[in-house]
C-alpha positions as CSV (number, residue, x, y, z in Angstrom):
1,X,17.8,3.6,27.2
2,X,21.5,2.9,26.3
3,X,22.2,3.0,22.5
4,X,25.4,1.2,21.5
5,X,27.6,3.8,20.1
6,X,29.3,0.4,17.8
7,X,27.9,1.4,14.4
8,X,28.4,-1.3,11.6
9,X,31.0,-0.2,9.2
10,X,30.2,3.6,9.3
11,X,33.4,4.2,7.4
12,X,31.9,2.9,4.2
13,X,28.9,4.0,5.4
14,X,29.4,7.7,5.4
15,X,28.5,7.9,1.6
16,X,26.2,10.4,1.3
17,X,22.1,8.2,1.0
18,X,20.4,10.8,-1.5
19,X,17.2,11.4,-3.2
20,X,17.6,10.9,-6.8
21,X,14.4,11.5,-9.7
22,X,14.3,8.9,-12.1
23,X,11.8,9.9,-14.8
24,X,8.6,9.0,-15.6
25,X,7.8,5.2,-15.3
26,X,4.8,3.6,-17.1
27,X,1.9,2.5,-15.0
28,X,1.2,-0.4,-17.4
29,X,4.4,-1.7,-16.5
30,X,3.2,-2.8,-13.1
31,X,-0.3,-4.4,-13.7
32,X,1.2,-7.4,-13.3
33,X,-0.4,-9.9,-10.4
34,X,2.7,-9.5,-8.3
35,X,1.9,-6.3,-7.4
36,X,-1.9,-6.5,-6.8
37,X,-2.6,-6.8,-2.8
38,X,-4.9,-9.6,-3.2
39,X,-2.0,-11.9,-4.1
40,X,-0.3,-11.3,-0.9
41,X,0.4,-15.1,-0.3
42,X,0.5,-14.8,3.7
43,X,-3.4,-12.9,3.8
44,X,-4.4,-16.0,6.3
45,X,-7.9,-14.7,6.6
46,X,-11.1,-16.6,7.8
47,X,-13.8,-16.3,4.7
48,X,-17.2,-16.8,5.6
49,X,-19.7,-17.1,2.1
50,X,-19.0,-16.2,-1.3
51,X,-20.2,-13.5,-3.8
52,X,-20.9,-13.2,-6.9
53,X,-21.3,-9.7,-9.2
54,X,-20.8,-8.6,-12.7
55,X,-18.7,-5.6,-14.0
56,X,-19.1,-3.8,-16.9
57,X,-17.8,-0.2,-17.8
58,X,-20.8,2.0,-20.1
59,X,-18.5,3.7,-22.5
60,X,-21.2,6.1,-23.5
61,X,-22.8,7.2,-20.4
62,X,-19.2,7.1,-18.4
63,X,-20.5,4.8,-15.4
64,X,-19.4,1.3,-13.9
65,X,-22.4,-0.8,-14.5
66,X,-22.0,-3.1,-10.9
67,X,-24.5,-6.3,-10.8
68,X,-25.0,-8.2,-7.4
69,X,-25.9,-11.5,-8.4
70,X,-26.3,-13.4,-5.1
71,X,-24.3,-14.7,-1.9
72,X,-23.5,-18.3,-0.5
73,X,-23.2,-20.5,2.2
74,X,-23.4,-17.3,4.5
75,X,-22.7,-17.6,8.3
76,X,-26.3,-17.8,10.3
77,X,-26.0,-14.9,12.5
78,X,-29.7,-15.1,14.4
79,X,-30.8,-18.2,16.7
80,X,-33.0,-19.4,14.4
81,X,-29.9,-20.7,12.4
82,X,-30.6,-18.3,9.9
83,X,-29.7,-14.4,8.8
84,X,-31.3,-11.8,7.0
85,X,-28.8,-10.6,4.7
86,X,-28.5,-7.4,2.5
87,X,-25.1,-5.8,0.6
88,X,-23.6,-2.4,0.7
89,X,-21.4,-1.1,-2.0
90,X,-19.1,1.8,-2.4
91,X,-16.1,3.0,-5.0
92,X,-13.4,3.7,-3.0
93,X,-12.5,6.0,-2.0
94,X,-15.5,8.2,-2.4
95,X,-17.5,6.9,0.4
96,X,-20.5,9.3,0.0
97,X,-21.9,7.9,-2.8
98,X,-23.3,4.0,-1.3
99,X,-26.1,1.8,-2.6
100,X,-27.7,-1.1,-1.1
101,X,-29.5,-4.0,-1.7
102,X,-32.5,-4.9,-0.7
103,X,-33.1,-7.3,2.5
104,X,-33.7,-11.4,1.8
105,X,-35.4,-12.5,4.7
106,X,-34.3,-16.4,6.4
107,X,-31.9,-17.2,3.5
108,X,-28.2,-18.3,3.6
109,X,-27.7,-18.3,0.0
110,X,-29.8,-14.7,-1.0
111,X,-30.6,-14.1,-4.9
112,X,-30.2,-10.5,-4.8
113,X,-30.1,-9.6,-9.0
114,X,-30.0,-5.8,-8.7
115,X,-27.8,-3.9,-11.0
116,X,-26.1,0.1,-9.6
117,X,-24.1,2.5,-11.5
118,X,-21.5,4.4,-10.2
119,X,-20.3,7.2,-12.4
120,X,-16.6,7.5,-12.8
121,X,-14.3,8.6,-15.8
122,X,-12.8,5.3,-17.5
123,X,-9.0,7.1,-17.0
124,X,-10.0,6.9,-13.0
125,X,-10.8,3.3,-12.6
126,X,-7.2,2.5,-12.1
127,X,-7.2,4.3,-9.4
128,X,-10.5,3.4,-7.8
129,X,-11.8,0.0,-5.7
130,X,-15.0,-1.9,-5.3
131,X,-16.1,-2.2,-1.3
132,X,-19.1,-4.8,-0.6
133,X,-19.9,-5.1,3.0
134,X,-22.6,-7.6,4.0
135,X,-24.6,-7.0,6.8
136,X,-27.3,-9.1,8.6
137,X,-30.3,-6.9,8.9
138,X,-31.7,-6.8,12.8
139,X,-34.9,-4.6,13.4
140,X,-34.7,-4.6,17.4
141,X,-30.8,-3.5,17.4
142,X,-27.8,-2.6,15.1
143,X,-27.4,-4.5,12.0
144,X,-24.4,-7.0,12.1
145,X,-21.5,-7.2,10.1
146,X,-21.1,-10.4,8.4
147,X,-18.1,-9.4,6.1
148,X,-16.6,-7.8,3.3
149,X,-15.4,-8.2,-0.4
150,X,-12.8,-5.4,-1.7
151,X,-11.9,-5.5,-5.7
152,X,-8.4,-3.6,-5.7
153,X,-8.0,-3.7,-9.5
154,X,-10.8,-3.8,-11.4
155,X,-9.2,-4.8,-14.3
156,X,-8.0,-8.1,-12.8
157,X,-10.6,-10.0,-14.9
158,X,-11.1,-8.0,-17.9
159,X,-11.1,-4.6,-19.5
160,X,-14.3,-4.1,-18.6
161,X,-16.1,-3.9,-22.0
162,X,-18.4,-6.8,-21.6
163,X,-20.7,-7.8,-19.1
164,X,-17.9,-10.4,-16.8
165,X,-18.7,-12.4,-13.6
166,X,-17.0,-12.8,-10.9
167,X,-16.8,-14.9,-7.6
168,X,-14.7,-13.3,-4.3
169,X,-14.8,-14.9,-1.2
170,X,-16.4,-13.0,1.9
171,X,-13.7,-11.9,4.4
172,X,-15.2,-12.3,7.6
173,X,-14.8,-9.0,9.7
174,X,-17.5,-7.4,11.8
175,X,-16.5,-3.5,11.4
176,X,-15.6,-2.1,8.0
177,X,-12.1,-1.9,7.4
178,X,-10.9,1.6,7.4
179,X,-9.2,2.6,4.0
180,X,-6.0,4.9,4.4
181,X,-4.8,4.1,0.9
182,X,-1.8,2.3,-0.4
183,X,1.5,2.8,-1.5
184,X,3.5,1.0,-4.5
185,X,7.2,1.0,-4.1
186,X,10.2,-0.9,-5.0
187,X,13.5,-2.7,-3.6
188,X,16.3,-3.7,-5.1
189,X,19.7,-4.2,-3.8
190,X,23.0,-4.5,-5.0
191,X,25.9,-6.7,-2.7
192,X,28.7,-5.3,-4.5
193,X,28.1,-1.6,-3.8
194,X,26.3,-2.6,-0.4
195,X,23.7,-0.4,-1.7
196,X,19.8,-0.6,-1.3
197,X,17.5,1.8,-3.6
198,X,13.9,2.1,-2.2
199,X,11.5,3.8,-5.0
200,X,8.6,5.2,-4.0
201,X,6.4,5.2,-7.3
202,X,3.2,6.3,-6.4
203,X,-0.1,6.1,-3.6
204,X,-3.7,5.6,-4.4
205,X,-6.7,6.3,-2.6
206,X,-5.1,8.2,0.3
207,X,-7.1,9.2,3.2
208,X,-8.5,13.0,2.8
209,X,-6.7,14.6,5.4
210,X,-7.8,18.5,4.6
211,X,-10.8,20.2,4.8
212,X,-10.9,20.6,1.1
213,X,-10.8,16.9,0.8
214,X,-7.9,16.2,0.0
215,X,-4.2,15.8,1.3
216,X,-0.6,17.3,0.3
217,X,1.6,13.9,0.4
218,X,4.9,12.9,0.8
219,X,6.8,9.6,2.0
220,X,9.1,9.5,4.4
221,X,11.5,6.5,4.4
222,X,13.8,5.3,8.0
223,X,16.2,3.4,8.2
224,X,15.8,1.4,10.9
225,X,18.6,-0.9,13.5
226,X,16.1,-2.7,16.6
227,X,13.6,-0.1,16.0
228,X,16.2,3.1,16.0
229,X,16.3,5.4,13.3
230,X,19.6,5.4,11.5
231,X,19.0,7.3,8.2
232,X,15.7,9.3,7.1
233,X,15.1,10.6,3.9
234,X,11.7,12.0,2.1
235,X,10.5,12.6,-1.4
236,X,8.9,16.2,-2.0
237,X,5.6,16.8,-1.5
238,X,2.6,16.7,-4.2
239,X,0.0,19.2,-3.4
240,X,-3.9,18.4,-3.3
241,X,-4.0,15.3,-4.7
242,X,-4.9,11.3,-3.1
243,X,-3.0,9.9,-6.1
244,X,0.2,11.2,-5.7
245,X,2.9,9.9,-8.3
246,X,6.5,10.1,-7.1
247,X,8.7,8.3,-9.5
248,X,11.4,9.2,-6.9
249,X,14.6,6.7,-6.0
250,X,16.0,6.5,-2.2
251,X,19.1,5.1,-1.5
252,X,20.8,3.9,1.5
253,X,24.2,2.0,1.6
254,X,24.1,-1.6,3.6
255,X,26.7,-3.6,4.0
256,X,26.2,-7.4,2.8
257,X,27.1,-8.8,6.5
258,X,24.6,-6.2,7.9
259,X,21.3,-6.7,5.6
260,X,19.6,-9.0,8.0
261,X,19.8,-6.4,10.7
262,X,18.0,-3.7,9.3
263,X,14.4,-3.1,8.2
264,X,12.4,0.1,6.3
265,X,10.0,1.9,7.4
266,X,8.0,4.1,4.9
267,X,5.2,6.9,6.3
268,X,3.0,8.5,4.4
269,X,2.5,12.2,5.5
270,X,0.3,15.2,4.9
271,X,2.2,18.4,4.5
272,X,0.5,21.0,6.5
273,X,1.9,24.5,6.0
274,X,0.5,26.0,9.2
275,X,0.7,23.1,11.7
276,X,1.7,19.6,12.6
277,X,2.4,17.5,9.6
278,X,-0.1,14.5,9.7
279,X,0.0,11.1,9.5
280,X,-1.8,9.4,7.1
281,X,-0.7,5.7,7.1
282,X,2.1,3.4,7.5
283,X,3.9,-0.2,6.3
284,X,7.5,-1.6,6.7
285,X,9.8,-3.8,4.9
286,X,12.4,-6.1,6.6
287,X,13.1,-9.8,7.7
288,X,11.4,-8.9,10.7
289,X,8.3,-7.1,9.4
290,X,4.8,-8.5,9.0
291,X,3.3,-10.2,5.9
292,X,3.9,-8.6,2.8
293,X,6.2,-6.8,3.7
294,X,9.1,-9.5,4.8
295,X,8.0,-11.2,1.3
296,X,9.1,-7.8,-0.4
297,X,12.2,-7.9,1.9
298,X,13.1,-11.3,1.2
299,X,12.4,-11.4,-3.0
300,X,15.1,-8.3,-2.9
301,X,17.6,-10.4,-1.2
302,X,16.7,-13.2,-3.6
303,X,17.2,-11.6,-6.9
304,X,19.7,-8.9,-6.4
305,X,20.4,-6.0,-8.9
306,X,16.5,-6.5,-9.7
307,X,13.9,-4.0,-8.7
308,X,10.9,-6.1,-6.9
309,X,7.5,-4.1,-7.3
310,X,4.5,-4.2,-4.8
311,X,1.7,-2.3,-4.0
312,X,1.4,-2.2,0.2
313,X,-1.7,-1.6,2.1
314,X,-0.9,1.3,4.6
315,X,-2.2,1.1,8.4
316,X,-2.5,3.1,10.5
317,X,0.7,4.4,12.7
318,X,0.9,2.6,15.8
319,X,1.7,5.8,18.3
320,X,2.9,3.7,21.6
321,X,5.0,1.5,19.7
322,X,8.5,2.4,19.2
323,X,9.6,6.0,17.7
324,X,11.1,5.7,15.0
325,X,12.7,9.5,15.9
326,X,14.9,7.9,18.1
327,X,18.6,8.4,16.7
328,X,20.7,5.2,17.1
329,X,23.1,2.7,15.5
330,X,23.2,-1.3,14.6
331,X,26.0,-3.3,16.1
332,X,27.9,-5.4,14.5
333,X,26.9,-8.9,13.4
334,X,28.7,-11.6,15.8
335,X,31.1,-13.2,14.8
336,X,30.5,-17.3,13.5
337,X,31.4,-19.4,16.6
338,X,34.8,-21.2,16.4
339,X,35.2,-24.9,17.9
């Protein structure tokens, strides 16, 4: 394939896009709701029930105290019009460690009422989720999926020292979703300079990608023209951890005529000393990306000079789709029509 050898304004472009460190940022100062995944405002997805649980953290004994209270208005999943309904919880990402409820037979609206206790140090909770899958049980054949609840911040309703309840809609799905781990960056961009900064701040609850279980992670951010790479830069690496924290500022310099032409595409990699460096999950941002991730693109371009925080689920890396290895360049916008 032809790549157009026009490149848009690569005179002022030839400034040098660099890595920069920018200190240590404080956590606190994103737990706001922008930034939680469950307030991505274009999640279009079918519910089917809801659920209701209590959280409460035991100070003393150092577990998250997890009641399941009951379910409602659950889909009927055998021909009798009914299911047979039971809940399986885990705390991401430590999928080991499950419990389960206990079976309601013919019900649509099961009390379940039993109370598990995961143990986890109070400092990690930031950096662990809440996974509720609800089967229907089947004794001739494999139990069926009804849906799932997931709790990404479990400080979204309170800190946890007293016994709170809370109601989640069911998200229908009929596998569980597999959990790579996310990524919290930010954009901000600046029309002036023509410059864009990308910081990558931190991941949580990577995917283990080594035998140890765990991963040595690093992002790698493209910048991208019709899905050619123009620009590629990385952060370093942090070694054996799933909570890497980066703190670590990216910039590339974009014209103001060009922004609309160009999107980012951030990878998260494992760093693997004797062979192939891994991928562990993937997300873009751009006026042509999916979701959150347009949003992110288009808040940038709506308050400039601001940095625009969000945390991004990554997914995984779609192989036959377009390489982003490819080296290439944007044209230039076209010119407004003249009468």
């Amino acid at each position: 394939m032809q790549v157009s050898s026009v490149d848009f304004s690569m005179d002022n472009f030839q400034r040098r896009e660099t890595t920069i460190s920018i200190g240590r940022i404080k956590p606190e100062l994103y737990k706001q709701k922008s930034v939680d995944s469950e307030d991505n405002p274009n999640e279009n997805i079918e519910t089917c029930g809801k659920l209701n649980f209590t959280l409460q953290y035991d100070y003393e004994n150092e577990m998250l105290i997890v009641k399941i209270i009951k379910a409602l208005e659950l889909p009927a999943k055998d021909f009798t019009g009914t299911s047979d309904p039971y809940v399986k919880i885990y705390l991401l990402p430590d999928r080991k460690k499950k419990f389960q409820t206990r079976v309601h037979r013919k019900t649509l609206d099961p009390i379940f009422d039993e109370t598990f206790q995961f143990p986890v140090v109070y400092d990690q909770l930031s950096n662990r989720k809440l996974h509720f899958s609800v089967y229907d049980f089947d004794r001739f054949s494999s139990h069926d999926m009804i849906g799932e609840v997931v709790v990404d911040n479990l400080f979204e309703v309170s800190d946890l020292s007293r016994e709170t309840a809370v109601w989640k809609d069911i998200h229908c799905a009929t596998a569980e979703s597999v959990d790579l781990g996310e990524i919290m960056y930010s954009l901000c961009y600046l029309p002036t300079a023509g410059r864009m900064t990308l910081t990558v701040i931190k991941c949580r609850n990577l995917k283990a990608m080594d035998i140890t279980g765990s991963s040595d992670p690093y992002v790698k951010v493209s910048l991208l023209c019709d899905g050619r790479r123009l620009k590629k830069r990385k952060t370093t690496t942090k070694k054996s951890t799933l909570n890497p924290v980066y703190n670590e500022a990216i910039i590339f310099d974009i014209p103001p005529e060009n922004v609309e032409q160009v999107s980012v595409a951030i990878m998260v990699m494992d760093y693997d000393r004797v062979g192939h460096n891994e991928v562990i999950g993937v997300c873009r941002a751009g006026p042509e990306a999916a979701g959150l991730g347009r949003v992110h693109w288009n808040e940038m371009l709506a308050y400039p000079r601001k940095p625009i925080t969000h945390w991004h689920a990554l997914v995984e890396w779609p192989r036959q789709a377009t390489s982003f290895d490819s080296q290439g360049s944007c044209p230039s916008p076209k010119p407004p029509l003249t009468p």
